[in-house]
Backbone as numpy.savetxt, mean C-alpha at the origin, in Angstrom:
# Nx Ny Nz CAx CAy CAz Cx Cy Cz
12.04 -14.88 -9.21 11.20 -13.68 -9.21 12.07 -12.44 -9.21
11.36 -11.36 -10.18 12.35 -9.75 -10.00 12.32 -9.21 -8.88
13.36 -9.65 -8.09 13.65 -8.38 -6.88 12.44 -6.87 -6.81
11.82 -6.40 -5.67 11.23 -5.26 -5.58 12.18 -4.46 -6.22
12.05 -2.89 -5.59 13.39 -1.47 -5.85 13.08 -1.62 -4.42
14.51 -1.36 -3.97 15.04 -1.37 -2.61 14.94 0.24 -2.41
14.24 0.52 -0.78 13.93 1.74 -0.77 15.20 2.58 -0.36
15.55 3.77 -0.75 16.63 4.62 -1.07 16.73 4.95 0.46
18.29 5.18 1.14 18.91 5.93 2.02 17.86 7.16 2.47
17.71 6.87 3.43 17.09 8.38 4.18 17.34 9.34 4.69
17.58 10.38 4.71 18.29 10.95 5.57 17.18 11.62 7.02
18.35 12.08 8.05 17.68 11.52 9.25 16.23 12.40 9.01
15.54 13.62 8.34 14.98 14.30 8.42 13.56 13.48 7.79
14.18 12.97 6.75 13.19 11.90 5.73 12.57 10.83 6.45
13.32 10.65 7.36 13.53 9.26 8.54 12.34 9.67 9.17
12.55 10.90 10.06 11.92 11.14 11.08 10.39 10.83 10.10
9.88 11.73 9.31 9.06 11.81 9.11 8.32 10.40 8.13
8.70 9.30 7.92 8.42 8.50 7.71 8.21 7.60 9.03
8.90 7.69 9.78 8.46 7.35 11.23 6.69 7.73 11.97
7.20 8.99 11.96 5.25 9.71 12.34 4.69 9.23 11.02
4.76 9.26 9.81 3.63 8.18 9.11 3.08 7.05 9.59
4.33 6.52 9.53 4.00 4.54 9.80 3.02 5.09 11.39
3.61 5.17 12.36 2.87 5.44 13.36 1.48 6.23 13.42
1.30 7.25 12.73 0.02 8.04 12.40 -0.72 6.66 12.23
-0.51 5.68 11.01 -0.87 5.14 10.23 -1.05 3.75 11.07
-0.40 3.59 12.44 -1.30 2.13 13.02 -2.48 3.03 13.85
-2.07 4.39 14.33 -3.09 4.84 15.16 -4.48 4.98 14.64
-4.40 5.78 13.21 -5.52 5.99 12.30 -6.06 4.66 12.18
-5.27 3.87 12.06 -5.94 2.24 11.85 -7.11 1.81 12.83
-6.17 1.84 14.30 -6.28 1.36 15.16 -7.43 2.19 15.99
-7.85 3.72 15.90 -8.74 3.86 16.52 -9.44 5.09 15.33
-10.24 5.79 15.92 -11.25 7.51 15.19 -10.11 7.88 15.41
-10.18 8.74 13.84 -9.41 9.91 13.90 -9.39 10.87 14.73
-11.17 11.09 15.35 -10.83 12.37 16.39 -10.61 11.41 17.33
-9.96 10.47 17.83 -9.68 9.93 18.99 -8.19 9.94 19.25
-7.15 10.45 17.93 -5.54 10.17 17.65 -5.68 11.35 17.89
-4.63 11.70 18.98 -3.63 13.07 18.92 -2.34 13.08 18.75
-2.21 14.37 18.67 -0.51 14.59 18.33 0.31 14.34 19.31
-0.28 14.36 20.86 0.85 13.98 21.71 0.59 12.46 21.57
-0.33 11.56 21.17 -0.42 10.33 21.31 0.34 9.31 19.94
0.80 10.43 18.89 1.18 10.26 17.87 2.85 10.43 18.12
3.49 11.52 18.64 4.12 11.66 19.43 5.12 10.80 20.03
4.09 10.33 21.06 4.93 9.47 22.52 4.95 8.45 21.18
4.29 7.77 20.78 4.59 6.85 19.70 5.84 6.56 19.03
6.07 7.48 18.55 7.22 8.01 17.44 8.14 8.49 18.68
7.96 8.19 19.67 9.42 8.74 19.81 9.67 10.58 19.88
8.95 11.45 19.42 9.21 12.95 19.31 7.69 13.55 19.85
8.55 14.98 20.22 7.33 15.96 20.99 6.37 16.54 20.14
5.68 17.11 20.56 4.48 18.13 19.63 5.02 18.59 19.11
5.99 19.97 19.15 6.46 20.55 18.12 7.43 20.09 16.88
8.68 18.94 17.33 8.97 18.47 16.40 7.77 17.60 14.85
6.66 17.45 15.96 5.93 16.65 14.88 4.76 17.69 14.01
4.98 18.99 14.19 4.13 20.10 13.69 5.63 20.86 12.42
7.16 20.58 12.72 7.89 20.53 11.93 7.74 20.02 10.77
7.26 18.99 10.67 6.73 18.11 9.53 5.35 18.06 8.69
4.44 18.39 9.60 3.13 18.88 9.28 2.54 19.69 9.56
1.38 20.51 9.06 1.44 22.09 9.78 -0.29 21.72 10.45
-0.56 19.92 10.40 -1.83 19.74 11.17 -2.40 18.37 11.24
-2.79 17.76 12.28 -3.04 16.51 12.36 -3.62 16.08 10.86
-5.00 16.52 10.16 -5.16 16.26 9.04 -4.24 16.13 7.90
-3.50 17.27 7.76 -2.47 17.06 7.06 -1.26 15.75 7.17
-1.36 15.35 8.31 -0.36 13.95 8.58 -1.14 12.78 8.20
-2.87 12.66 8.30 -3.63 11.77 7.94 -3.37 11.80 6.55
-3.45 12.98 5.85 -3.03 12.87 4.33 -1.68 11.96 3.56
-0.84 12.71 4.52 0.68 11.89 4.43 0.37 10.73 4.16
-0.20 10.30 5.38 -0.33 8.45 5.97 -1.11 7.82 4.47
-2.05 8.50 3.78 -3.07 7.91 2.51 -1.74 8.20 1.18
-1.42 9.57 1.18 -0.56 9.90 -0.17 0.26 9.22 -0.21
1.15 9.12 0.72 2.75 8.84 0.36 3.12 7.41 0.06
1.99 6.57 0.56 2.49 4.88 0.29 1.98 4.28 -0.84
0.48 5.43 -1.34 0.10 5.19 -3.20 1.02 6.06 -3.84
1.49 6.92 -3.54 2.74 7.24 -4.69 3.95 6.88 -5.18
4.35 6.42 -3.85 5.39 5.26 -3.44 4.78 3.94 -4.39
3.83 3.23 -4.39 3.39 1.45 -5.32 3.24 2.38 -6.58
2.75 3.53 -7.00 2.37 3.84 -8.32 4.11 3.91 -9.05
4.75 4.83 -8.31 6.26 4.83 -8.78 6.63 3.83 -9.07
6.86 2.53 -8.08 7.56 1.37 -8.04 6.72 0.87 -9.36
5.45 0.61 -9.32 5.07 -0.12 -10.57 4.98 0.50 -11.88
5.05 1.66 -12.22 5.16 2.73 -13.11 7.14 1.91 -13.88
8.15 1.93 -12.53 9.63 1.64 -12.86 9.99 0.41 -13.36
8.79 -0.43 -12.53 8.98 -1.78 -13.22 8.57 -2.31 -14.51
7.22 -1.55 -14.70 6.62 -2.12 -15.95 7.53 -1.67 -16.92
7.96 -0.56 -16.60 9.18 0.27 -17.69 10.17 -0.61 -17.66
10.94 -1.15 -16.79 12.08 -1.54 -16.94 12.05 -3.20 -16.77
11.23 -4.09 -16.87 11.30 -5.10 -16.56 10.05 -5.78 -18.05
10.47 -6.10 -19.03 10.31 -6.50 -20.05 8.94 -7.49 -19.73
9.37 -8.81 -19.31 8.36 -10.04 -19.58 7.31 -9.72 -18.67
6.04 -9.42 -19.05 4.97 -9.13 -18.14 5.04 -10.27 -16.86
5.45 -11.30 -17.15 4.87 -12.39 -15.25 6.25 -11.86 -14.42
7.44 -11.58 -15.22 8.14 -10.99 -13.85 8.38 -10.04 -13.12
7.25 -8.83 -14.44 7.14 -7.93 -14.05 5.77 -7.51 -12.91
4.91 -8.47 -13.21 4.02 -8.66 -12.16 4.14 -9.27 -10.82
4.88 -10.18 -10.88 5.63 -10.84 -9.39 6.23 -9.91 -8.75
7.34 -9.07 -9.45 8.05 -7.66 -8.90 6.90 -6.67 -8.19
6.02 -6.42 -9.19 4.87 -5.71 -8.07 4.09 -6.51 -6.96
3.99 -6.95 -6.57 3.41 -8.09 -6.13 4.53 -8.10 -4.82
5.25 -8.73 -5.07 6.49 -8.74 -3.96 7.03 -7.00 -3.22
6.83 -6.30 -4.06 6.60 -4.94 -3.38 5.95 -4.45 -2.72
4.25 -4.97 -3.17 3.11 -4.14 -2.43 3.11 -5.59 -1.05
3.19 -6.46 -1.51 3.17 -7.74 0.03 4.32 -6.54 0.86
5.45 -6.34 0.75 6.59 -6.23 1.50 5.85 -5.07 2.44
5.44 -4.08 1.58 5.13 -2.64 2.10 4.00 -3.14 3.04
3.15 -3.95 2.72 1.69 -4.11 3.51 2.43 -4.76 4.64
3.60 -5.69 4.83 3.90 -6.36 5.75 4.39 -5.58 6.91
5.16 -4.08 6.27 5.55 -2.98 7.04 5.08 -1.98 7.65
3.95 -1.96 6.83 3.14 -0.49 7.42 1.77 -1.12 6.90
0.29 -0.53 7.99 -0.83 -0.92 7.92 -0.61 -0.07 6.43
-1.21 -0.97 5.46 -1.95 -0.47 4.14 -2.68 1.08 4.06
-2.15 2.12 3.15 -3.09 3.27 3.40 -4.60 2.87 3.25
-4.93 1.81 2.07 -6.27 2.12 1.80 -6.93 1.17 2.99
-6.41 0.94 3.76 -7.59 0.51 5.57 -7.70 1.33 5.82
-6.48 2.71 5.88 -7.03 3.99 6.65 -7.44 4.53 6.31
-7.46 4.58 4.80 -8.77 5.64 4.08 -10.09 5.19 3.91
-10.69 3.98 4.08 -11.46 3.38 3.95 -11.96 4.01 5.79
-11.26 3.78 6.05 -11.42 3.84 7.88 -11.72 5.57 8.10
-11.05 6.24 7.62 -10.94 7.47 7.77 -11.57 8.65 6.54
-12.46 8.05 5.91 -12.41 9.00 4.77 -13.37 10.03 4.69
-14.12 10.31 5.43 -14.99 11.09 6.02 -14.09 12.33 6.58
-12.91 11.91 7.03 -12.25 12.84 7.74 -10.98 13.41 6.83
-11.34 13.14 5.19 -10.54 14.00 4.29 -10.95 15.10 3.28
-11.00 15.96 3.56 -11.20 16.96 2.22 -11.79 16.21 0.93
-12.82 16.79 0.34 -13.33 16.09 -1.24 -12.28 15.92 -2.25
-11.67 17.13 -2.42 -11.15 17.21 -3.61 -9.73 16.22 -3.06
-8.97 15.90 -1.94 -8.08 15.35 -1.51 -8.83 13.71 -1.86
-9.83 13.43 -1.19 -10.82 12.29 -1.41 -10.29 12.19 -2.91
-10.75 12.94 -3.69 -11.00 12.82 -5.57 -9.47 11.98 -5.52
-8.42 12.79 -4.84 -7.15 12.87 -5.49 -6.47 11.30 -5.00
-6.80 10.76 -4.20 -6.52 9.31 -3.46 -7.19 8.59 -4.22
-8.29 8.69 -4.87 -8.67 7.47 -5.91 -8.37 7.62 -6.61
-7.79 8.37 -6.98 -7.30 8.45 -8.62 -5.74 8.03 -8.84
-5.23 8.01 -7.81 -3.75 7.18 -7.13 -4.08 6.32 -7.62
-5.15 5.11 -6.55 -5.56 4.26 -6.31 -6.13 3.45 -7.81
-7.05 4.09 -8.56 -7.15 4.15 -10.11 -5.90 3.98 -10.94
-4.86 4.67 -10.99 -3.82 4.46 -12.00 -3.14 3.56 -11.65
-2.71 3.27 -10.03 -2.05 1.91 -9.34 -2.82 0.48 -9.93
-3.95 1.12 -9.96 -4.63 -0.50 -10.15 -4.54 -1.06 -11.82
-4.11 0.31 -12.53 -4.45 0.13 -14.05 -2.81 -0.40 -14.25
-2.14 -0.64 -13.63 -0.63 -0.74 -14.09 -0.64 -2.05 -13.79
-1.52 -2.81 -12.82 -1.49 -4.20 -12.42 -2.59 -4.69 -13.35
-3.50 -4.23 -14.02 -4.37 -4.99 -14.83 -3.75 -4.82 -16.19
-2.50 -3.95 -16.30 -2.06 -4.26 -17.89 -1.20 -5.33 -17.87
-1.12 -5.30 -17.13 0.09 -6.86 -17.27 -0.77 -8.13 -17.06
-2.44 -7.81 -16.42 -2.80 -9.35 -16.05 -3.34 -9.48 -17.73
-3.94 -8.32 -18.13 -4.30 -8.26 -19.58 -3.41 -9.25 -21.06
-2.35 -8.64 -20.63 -1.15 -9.62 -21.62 -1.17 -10.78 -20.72
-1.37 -11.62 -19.89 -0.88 -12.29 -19.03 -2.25 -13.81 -19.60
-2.93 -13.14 -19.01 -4.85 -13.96 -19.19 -6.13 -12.80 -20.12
-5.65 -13.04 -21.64 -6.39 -12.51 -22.46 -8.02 -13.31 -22.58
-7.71 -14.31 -21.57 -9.28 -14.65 -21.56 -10.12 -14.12 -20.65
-9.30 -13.18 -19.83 -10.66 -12.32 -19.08 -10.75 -10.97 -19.70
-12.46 -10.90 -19.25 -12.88 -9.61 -19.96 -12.12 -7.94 -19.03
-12.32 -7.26 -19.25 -12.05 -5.70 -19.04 -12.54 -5.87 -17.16
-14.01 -6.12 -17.63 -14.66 -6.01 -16.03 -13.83 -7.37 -15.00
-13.69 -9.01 -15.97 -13.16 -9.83 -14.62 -11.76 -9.28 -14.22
-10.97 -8.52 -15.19 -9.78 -8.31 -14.89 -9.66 -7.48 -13.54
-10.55 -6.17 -13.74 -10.43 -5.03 -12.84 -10.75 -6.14 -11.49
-11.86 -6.77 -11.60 -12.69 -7.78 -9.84 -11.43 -8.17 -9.63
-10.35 -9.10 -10.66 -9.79 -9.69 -10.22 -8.99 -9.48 -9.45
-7.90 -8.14 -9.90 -7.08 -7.14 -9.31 -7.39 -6.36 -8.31
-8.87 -6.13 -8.11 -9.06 -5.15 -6.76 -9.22 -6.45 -5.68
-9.79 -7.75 -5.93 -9.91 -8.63 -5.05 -8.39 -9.20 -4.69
-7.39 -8.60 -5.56 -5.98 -9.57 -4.73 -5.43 -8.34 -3.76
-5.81 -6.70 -4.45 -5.17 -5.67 -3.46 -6.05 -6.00 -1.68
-7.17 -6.59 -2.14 -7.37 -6.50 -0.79 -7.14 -7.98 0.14
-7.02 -9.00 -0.89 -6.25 -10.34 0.13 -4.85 -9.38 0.07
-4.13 -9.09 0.08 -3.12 -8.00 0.40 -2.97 -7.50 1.45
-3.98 -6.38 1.37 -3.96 -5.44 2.17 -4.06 -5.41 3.40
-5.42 -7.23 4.01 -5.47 -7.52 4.81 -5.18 -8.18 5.60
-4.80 -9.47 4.98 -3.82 -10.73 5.51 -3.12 -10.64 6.42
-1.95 -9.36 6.04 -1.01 -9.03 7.03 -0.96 -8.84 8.19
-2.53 -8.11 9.02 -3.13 -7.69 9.35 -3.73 -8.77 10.53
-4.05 -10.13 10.61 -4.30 -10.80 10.51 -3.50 -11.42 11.89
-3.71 -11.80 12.54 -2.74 -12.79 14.01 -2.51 -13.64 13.63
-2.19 -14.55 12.68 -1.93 -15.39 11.84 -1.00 -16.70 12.82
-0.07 -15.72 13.45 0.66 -16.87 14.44 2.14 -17.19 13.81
2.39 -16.93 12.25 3.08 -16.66 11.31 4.40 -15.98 11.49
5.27 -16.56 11.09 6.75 -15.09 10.81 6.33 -14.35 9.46
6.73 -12.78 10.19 6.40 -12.51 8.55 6.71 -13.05 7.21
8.13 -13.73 7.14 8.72 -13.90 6.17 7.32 -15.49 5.38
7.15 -15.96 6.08 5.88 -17.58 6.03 5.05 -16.88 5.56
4.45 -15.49 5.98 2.80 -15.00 5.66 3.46 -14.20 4.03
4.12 -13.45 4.24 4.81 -13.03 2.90 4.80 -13.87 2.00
5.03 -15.14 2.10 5.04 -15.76 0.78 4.31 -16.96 0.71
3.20 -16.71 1.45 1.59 -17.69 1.60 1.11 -16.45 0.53
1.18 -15.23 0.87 0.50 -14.19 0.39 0.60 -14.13 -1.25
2.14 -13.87 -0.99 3.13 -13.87 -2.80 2.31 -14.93 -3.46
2.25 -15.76 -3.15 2.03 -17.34 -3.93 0.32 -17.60 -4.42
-0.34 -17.02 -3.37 -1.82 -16.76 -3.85 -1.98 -15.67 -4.38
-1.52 -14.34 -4.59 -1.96 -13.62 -5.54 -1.61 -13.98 -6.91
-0.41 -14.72 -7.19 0.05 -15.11 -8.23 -1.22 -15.98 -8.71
-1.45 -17.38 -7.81 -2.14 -17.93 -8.83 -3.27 -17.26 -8.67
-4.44 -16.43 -7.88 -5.50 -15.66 -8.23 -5.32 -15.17 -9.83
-4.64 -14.57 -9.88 -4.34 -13.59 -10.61 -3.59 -14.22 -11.99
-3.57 -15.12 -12.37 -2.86 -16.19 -13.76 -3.11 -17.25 -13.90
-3.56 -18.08 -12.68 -3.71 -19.10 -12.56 -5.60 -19.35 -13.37
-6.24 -19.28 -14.32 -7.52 -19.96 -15.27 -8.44 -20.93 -13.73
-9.61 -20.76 -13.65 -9.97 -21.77 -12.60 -10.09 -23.03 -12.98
-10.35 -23.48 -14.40 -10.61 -24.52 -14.74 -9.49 -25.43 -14.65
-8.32 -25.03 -14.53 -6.65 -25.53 -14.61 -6.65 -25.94 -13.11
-7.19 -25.37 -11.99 -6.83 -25.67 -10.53 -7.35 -27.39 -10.06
């Protein structure tokens, strides 16, 4: 299988603030948005109120972070791969092994937007599905060349039904090392997703 893209050197500033994401991002999970504060976001992460208003100029605005930054992050990665990785199945395993890795690391944005979306701006709302929209169209062009026997509509079911055995699995008390659930996960989206039912 094609190796993910290994995520780039941080520097400590990049750090920090990928830190209060991931953390925003079990709290948002884990309880109401108006129930997460900044000092509870905070003691979390490790840093005070004001360092964490350095980074964002408002709790909403960090909820945004927590939804934007991890669909721009899978749209990039799969945008680099489809570009640079020729044979559509290894270029689909490569995504695949990316978005498992990331879900294994950080709660999935779309639980928290699903969880939280009431508590985002419309036009911000508009702008997260439409992430979410072009992410998903980069994984159905490859299932497209892949299984030309599904139509337009089974392709899209098929692909939104593996983002969410994905998204949630991880999620899951499983009892599992990550590395076991990672590639229970890897191995069923593959065959969901190529594997014909009549062949099983």
């Amino acid at each position: 299988m094609t190796s993910a893209r290994s995520p780039r050197p941080a520097s400590p500033r990049s750090s920090r603030r990928e830190t209060l994401i991931k953390v925003a991002g079990e709290l948002f999970h884990e309880r109401a948005f108006d129930a997460v504060t900044t000092e509870m976001i905070g003691a979390r992460a490790g840093v005070t109120g004001p360092a964490l208003y350095r980074h964002f100029p408002s709790k909403q605005a960090l909820l945004i972070a927590v939804l934007e930054d991890p669909l721009n992050d899978l749209l990039a990665n799969a945008r680099e791969t489809a570009a640079a990785v020729k044979d559509p199945r290894e270029a689909l395993e490569a995504m695949i092994d990316y978005h498992v890795t990331r879900s294994l690391r950080n709660v999935p944005s779309t639980l928290v937007f699903l969880k939280n979306e009431h508590n985002v701006p419309e036009d911000e709302r508009h702008r997260m599905r439409r992430l979410m929209r072009l992410y998903a169209e980069e994984w159905s062009a490859l299932v497209e060349r892949l299984r030309p026997d599904l139509s337009d509509a089974q392709n899209r079911v098929l692909t939104h039904a593996v983002f969410s055995m994905i998204n949630s699995v991880p999620q899951f008390n499983s009892g599992l090392d990550p590395e076991s659930v990672g590639k229970t996960i890897r191995t069923a989206a593959i065959n969901a997703l190529l594997v014909p039912p009549d062949t099983v």
